[in-house]
Coordinates of C-alpha atoms and ligand atoms in Angstrom, one line a residue:
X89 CA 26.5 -62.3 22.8
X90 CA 25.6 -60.9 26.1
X91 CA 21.7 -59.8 26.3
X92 CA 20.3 -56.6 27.3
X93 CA 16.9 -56.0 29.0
X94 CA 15.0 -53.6 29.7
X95 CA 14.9 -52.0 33.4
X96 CA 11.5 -51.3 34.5
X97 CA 9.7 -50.9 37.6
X98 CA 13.2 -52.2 39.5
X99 CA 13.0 -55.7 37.2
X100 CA 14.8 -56.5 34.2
X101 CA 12.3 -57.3 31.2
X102 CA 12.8 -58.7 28.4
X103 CA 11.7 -56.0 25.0
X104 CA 9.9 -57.0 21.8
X105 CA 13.3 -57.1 19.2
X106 CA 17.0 -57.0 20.0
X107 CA 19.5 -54.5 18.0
X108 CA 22.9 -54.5 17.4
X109 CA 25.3 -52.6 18.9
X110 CA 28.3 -52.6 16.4
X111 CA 32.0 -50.7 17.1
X112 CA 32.2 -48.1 14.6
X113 CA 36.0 -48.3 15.0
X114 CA 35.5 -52.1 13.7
X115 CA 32.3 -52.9 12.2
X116 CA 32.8 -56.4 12.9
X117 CA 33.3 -56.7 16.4
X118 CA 29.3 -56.1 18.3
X119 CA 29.5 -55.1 21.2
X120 CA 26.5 -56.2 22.5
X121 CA 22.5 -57.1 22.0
X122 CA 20.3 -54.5 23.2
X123 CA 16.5 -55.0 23.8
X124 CA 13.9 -52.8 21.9
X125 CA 11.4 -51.8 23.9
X126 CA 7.0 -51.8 22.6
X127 CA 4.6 -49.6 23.3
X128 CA 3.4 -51.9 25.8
X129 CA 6.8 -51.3 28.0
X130 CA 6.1 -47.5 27.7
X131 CA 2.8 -47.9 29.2
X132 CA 4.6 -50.4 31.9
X133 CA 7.1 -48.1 32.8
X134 CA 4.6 -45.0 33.1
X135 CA 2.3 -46.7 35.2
X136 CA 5.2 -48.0 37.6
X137 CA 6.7 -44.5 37.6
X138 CA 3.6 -42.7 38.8
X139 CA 2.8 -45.6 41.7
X140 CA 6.3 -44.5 42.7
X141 CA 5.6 -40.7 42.4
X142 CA 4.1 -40.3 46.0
X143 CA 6.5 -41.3 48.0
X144 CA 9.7 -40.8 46.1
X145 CA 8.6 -36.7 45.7
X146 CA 8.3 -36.5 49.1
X147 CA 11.7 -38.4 50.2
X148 CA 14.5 -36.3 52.0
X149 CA 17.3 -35.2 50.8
X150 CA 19.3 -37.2 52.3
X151 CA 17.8 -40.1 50.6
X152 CA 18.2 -38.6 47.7
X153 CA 21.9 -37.4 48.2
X154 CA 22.7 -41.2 49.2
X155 CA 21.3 -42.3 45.9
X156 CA 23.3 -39.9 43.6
X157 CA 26.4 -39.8 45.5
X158 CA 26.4 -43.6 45.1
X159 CA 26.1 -43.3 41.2
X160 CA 28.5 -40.7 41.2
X161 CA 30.6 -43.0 42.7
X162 CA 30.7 -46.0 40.8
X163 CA 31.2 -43.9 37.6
X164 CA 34.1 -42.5 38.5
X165 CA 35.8 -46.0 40.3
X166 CA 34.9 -47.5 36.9
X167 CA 35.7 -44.9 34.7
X168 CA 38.0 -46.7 32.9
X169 CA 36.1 -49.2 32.0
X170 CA 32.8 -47.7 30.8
X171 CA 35.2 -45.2 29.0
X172 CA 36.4 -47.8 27.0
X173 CA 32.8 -49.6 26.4
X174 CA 32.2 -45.6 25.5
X175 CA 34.2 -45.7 23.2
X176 CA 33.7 -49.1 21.4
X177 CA 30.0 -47.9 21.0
X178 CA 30.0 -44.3 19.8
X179 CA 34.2 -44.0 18.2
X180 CA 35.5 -41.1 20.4
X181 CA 39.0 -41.8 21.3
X182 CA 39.6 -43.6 24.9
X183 CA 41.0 -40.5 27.0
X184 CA 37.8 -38.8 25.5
X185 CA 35.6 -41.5 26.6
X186 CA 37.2 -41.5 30.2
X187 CA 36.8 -38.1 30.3
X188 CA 33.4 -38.3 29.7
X189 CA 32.2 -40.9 32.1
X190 CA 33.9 -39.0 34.9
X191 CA 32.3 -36.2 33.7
X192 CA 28.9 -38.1 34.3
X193 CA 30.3 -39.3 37.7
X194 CA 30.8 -35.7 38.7
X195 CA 27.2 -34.5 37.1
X196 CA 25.9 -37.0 39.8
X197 CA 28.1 -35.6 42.6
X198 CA 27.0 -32.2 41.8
X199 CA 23.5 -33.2 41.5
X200 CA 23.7 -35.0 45.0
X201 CA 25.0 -31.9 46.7
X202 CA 21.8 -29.7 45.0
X203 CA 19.5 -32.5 46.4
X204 CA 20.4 -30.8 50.0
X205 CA 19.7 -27.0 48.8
X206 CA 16.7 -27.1 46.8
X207 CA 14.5 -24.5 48.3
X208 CA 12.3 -21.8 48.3
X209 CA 11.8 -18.3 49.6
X210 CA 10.1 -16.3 52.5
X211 CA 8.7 -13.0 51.2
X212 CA 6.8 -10.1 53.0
X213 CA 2.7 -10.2 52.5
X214 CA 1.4 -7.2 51.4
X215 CA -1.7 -7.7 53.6
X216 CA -1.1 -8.2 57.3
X217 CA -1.0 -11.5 59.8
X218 CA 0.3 -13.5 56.2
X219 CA 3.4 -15.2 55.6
X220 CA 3.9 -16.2 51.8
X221 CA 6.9 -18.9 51.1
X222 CA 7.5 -20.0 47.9
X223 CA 8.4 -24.1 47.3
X224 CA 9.8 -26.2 44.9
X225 CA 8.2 -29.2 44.0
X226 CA 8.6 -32.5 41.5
X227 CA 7.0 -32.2 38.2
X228 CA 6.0 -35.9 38.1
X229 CA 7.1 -38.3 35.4
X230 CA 9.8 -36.9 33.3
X231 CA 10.9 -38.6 29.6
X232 CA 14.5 -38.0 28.7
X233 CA 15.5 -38.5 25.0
X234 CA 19.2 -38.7 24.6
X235 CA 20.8 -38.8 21.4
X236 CA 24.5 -41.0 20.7
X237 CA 27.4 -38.6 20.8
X238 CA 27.4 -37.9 24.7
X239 CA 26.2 -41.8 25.6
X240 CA 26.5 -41.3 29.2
X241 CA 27.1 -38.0 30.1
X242 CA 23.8 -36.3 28.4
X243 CA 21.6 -39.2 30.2
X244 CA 23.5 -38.1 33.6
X245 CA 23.2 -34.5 33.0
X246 CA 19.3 -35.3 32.9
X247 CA 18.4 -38.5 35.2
X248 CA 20.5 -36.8 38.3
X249 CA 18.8 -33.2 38.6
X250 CA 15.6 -35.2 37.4
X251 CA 15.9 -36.9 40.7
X252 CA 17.5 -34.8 42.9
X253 CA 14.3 -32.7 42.6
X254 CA 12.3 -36.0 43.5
X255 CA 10.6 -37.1 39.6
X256 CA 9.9 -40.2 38.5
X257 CA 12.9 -40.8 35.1
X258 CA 12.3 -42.9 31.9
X259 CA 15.5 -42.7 29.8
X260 CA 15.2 -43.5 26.3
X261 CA 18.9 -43.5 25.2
X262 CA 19.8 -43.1 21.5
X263 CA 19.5 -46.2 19.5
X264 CA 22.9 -46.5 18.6
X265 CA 24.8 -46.5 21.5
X266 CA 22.8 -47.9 24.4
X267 CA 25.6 -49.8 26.1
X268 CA 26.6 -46.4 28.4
X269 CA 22.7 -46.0 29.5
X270 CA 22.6 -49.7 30.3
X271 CA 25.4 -49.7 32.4
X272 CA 24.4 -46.3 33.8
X273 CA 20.9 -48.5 34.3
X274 CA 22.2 -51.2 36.0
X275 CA 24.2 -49.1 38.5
X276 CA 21.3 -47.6 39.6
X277 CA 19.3 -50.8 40.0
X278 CA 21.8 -51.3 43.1
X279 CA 22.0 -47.7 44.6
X280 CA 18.7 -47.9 46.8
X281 CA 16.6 -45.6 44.7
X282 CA 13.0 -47.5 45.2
X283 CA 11.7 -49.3 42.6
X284 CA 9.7 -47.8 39.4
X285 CA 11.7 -44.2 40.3
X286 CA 13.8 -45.1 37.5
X287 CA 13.3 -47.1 34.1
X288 CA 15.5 -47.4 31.3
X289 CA 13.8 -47.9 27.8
X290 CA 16.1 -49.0 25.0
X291 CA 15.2 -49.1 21.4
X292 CA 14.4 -46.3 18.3
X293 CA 12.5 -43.3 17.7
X294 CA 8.9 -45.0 18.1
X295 CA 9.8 -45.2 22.0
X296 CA 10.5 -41.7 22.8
X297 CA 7.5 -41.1 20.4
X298 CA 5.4 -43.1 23.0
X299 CA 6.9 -41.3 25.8
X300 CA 5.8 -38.1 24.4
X301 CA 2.5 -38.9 23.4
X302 CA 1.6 -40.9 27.1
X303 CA -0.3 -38.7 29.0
X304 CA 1.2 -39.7 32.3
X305 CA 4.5 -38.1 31.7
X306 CA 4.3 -34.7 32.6
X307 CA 7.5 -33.3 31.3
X308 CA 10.2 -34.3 28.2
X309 CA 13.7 -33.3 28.0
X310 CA 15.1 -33.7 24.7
X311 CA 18.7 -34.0 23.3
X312 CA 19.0 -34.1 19.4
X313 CA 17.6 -33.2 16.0
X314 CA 16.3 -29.3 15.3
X315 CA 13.8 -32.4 13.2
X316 CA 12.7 -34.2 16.1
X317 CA 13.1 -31.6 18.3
X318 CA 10.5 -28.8 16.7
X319 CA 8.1 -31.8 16.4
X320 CA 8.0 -33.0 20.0
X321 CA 8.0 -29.4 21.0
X322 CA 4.6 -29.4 19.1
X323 CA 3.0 -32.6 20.7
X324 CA 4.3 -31.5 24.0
X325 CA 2.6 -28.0 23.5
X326 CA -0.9 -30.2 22.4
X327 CA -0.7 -32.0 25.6
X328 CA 0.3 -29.2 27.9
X329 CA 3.6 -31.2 28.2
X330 CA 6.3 -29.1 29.9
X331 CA 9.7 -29.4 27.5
X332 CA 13.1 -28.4 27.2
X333 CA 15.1 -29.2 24.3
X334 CA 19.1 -28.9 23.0
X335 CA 19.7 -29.1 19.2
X336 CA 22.0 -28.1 16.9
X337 CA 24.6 -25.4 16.9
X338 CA 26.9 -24.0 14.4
X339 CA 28.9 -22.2 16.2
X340 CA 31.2 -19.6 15.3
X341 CA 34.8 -19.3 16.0
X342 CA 36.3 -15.6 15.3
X343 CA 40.2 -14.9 15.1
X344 CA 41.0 -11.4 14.5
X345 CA 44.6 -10.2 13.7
X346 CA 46.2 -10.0 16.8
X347 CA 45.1 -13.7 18.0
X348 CA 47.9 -15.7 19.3
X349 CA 48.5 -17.9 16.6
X350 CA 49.0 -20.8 18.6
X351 CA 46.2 -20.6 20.6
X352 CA 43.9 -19.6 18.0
X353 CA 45.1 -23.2 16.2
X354 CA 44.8 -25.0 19.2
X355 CA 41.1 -23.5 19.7
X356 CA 40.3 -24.4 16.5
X357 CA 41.6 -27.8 15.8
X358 CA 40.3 -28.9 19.3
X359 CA 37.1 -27.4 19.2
X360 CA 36.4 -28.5 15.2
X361 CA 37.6 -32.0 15.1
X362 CA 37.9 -33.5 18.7
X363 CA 35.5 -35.9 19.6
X364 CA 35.4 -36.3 15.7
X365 CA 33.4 -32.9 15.4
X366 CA 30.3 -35.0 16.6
X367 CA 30.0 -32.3 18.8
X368 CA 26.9 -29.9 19.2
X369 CA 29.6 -27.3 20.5
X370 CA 31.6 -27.6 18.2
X371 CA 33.5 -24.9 16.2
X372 CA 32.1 -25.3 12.4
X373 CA 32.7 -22.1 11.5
X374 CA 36.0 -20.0 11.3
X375 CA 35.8 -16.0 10.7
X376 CA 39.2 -14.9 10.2
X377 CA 40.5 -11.2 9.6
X378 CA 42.7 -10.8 6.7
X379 CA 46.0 -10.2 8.4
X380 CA 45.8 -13.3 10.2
X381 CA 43.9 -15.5 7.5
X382 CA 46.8 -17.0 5.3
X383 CA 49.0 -18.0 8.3
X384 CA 46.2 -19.2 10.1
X385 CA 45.1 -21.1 7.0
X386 CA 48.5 -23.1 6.5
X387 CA 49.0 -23.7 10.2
X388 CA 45.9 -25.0 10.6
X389 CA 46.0 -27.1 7.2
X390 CA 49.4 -28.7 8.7
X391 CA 48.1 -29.3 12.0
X392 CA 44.9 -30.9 10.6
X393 CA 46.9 -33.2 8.3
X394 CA 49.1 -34.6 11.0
X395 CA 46.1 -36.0 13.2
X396 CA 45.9 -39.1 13.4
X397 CA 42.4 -40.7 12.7
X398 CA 42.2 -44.6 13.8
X399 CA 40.6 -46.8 16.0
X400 CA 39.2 -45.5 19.4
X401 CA 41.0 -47.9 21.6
X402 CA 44.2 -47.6 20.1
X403 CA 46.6 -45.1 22.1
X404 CA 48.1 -43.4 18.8
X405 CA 44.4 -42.3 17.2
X406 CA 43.7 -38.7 18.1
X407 CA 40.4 -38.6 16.0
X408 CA 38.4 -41.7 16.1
X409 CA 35.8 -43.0 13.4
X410 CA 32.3 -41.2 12.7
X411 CA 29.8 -43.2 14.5
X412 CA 27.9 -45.3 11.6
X413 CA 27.8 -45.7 8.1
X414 CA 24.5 -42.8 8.2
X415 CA 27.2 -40.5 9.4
X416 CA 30.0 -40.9 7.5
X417 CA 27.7 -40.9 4.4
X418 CA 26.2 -37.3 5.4
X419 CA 30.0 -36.0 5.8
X420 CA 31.2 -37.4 1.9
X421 CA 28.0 -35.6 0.6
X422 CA 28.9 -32.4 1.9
X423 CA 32.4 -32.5 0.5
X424 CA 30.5 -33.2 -2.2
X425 CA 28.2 -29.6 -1.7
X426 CA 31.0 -28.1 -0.8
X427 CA 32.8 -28.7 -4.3
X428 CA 29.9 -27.9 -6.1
X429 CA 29.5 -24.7 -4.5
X430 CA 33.0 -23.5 -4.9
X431 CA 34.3 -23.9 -2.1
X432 CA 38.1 -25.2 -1.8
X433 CA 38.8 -28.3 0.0
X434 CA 41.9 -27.2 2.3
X435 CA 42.5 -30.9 3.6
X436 CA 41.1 -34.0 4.3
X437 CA 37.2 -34.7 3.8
X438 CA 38.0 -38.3 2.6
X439 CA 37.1 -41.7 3.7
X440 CA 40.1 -43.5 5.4
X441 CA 40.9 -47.5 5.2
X442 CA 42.6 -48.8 8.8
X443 CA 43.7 -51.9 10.1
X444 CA 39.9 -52.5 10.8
X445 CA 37.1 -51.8 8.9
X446 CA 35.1 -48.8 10.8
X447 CA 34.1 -45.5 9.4
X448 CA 36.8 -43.7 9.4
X449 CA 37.0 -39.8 7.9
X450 CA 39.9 -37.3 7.4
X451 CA 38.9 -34.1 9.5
X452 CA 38.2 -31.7 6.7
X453 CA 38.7 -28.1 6.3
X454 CA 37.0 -25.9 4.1
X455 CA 37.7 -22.1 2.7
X456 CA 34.7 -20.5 1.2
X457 CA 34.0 -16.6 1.7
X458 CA 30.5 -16.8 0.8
X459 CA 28.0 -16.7 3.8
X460 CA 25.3 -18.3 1.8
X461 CA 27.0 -21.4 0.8
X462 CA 25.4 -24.3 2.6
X463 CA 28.7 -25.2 4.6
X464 CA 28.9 -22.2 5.8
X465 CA 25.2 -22.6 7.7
X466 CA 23.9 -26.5 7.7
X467 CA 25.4 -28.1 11.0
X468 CA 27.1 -31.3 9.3
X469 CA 27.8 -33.2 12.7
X470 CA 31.8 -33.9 12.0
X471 CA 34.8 -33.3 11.2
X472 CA 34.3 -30.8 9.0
X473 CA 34.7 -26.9 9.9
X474 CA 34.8 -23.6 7.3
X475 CA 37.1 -21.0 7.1
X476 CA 35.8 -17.6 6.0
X477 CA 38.0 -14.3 5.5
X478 CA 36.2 -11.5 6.7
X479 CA 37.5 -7.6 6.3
X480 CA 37.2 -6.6 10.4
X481 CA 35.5 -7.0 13.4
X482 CA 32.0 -5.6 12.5
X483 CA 31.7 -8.1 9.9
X484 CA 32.8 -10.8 11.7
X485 CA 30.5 -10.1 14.5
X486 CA 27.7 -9.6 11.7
X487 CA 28.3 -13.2 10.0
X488 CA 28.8 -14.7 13.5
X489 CA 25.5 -13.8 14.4
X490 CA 23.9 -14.3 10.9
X491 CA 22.5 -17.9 11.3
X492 CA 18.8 -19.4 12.9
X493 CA 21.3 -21.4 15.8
X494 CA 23.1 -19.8 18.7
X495 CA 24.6 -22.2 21.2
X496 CA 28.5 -21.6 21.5
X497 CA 30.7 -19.2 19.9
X498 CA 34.6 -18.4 20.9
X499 CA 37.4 -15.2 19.7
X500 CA 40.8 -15.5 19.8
X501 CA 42.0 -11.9 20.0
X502 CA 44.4 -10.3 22.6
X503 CA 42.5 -7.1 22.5
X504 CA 40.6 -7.1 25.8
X505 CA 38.3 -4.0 24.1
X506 CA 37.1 -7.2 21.5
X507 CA 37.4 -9.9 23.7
X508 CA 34.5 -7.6 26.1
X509 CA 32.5 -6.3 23.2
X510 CA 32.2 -10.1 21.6
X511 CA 31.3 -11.4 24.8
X512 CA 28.4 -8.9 24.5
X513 CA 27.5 -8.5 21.0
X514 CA 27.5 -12.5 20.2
X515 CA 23.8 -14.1 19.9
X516 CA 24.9 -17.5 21.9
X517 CA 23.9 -19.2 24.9
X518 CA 27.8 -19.6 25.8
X519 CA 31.0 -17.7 24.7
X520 CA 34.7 -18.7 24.8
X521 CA 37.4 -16.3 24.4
X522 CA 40.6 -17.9 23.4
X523 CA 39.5 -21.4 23.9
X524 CA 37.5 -23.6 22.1
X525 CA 33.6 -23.3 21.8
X526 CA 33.2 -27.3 22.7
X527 CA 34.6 -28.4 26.4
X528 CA 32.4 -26.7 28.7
X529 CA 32.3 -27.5 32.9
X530 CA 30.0 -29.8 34.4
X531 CA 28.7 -27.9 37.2
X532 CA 27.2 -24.3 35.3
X533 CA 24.6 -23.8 32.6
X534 CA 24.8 -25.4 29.3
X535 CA 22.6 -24.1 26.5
X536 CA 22.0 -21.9 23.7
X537 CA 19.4 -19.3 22.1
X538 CA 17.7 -18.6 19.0
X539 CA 17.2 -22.6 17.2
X540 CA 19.7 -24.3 19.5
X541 CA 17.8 -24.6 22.8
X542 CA 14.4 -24.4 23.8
X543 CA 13.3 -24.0 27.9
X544 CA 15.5 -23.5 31.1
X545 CA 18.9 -24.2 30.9
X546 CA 20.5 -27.8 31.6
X547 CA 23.1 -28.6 34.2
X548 CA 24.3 -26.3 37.0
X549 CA 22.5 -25.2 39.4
X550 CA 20.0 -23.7 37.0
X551 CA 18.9 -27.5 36.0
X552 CA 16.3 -27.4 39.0
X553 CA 14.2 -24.8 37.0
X554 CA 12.9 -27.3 34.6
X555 CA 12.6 -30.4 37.0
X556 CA 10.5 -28.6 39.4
X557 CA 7.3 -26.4 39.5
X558 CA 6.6 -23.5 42.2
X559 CA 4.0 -23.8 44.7
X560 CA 3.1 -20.8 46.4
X561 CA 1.9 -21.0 50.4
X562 CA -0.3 -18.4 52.2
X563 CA -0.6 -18.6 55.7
X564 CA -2.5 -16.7 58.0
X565 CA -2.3 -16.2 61.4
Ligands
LIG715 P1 20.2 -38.0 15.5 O1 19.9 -37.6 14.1 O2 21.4 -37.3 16.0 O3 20.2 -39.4 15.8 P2 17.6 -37.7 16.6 O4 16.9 -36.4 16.9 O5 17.1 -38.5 15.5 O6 19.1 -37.3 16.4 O7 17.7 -38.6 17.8 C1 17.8 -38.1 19.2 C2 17.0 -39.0 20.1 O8 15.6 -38.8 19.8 C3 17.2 -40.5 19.9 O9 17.1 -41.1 21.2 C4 16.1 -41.0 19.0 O10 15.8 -42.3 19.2 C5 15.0 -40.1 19.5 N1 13.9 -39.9 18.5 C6 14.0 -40.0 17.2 N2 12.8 -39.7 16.6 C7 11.9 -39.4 17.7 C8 10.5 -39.0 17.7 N3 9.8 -38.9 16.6 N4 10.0 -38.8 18.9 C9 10.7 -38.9 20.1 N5 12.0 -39.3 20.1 C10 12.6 -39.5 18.9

């Protein structure tokens, strides 16, 4: 089995343990041996990071275009395969996976082109014979935490506006799926970017743990739990940390009467159970009015039956396995809760046997009318989405917006007097209207309100509010 170091001040280093890194679609194939890192690496990495703060936050942007424009790409010529090693490590289907490392490629493309317009602003003094410009400058050392489900393009959507703006990175990737990070790693070790600018820091929760608690790293973006998220938003605010976090959602996904049926399916099953509903975008909740509600319940109970959940790599699968046995435990509980509290299993919500032994899950849907019921509000993180018949619009809008998250939320309506008032009225950081609430570009902002998202928004142009800080210059003449 192939080893995995860690990458750390521009050398490879051997961690403390080595992990696993098993194929969900096939728990006996491993894909690889991935170094754990100590608290000893954290402090490593940290101190090679700030020795290369100086002069890597005052390079041009030209060195910094070269860098990320490299990255960029190599991802995209090799999409193909890191899509498939994506999807051997965290189950989504292959066309997923490529999709997603060409999304990373282009995240880095993007971000090379911002490295060139990052900038400030010239405004009049109120006092005479002073010019006051405003300037954008590098935070410092910034942690990035990245959770499993988006192995390669979360830890792009951070590391390339992280160093467009001229920080120092340390990536801790998820635990489960490092294999994305590590390749993501090792093509930066080649693309010029000086040594200790970037380090990569495999292993579990202990190591972002570190990260946050080292005082030289002056700023943590986090992808994962509303659990881990709250606390590191704590220990951050103790230390005068700056932060910016992306949680959970559970998004709502209205239809009202005069949808188009056939959209309003295709939104839903794509934007439920694609990318096994490990999605934080995705649609877990369904408010249907009650003109539309029983043939949008049997469409959508036939469409959901006929997908086709299998291996990642295999061309048929359209839904691929839940990514461990954690997972795929949490999902059989709540068909469990689900049954206890009355709700009505439409379809699936079982475990599946295939030609290899992975953890496989029929995408499930669920009718229950109560609000309350714990489907209806706890994000489950699969293939599992609720379908709730609501009398009109007002209510719909009123249970859409009646939960402690708000990241996405789509309607299906033809009615453009809706589709405008929805768009307005929904508590969400962003809204769909006849398309699903997951899929979102890679160039604009990505985040929610309320519980979701805490801080600036990520990606887009909007990404250099978090990895920079304002200076303000006075001269006078
Ligand atoms: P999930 O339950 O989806 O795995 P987590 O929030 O546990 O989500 O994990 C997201 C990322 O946060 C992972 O990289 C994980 O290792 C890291 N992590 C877990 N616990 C902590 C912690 N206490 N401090 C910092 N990072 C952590």
């Amino acid at each position: 089995m192939s080893s995995h170091p860690l990458f750390i001040g521009g050398e490879w280093i051997a961690g403390s343990t080595q992990r696993s890194n098993i194929n969900p679609s096939d728990i006996e194939d491993v894909v690889g041996a991935y170094d754990d890192a100590a608290a000893s690496h954290v402090a490593l990495a940290v101190d090679a990071a700030r020795a290369a703060l100086p002069a890597w936050s005052r390079s041009t942007p030209q060195q910094r275009f070269d860098v990320l424009d490299f990255i960029g790409s190599e991802l995209l010529a090799r999409k193909e395969e890191l899509g498939s090693l994506l999807a051997r490590e965290e189950g989504k289907i292959l066309p997923e996976a490529i999709g997603e490392v060409s999304r990373a490629g282009y995240v880095f493309k993007f971000f090379a082109g911002e490295a060139l317009r990052i900038g400030g602003q010239a405004i009049a003094s109120v006092r005479a014979g002073i010019e006051v410009i405003t300037a954008r400058e590098a935070v410092g050392v910034v942690g990035l935490i990245t959770p499993w489900n988006f192995p390669i393009a979360i830890p792009a959507w951070k590391t390339a506006p992280a160093l467009a703006c001229g920080n120092c990175v340390i990536l801790k990737p998820a635990e489960l799926t490092p294999g994305c990070a590590w390749a993501l790693a090792e093509i930066i070790s080649r693309s010029g970017l000086p040594q200790g600018v970037f380090s990569l820091l495999t292993g579990a929760g202990e190591v972002g743990s570190a990260l946050v608690e080292h005082p030289g790293v002056s700023a943590i973006s986090f992808t994962g739990s509303i659990g881990v998220g709250t606390q590191i938003a704590q220990r951050c605010a103790a230390s005068m940390k700056k932060f910016q976090l992306e949680m959970g959602g559970k998004n709502p996904l209205v239809v009202l009467d005069d949808a188009d049926l056939p959209v309003a399916v295709d939104a839903i099953v794509n934007g439920s159970f694609y990318s096994t509903g490990q999605r934080c975008t995705a649609s877990s909740r369904i408010l249907a009015t009650e003109g539309i509600y029983p043939k949008l319940v049997d469409a959508l109970v036939q469409r959901t039956r006929a997908l086709r959940v299998g291996h990642a790599l295999d061309a048929s699968s359209q839904i691929g396995p839940v990514v461990d046995a954690r997972q795929l435990a949490k999902d059989l509980d709540y068909m469990q809760i689900a049954k206890d509290e009355g709700g009505r299993i439409l379809c699936g919500g079982e475990r599946v046997s295939a030609a290899r032994p992975g953890y496989y899950f029929s995408p499930a849907l669920i009718a229950n009318d109560d609000p309350q019921a714990r489907l209806n509000r706890e994000e489950v993180f699969g293939p599992v989405a609720t379908i709730m018949r609501v009398s009109d619009y007002a209510q719909a809008i009123a249970l859409a917006n009646d939960s402690s998250l708000g990241l996405s939320a789509g309607i299906c309506t033809s009615s453009l007097k809706y589709a405008t008032q929805f768009r307005r009225d929904i508590q969400a950081g962003m809204v769909m209207v006849n398309a699903p609430t997951a899929g979102v570009d890679y160039h604009v902002p990505f985040g929610g309100i309320k519980g979701s998202s805490y801080g600036p928004r990520e990606q887009g142009g909007l990404a250099m509010e978090f990895y920079t800080r304002v200076k303000t210059h006075y001269v006078a003449s």
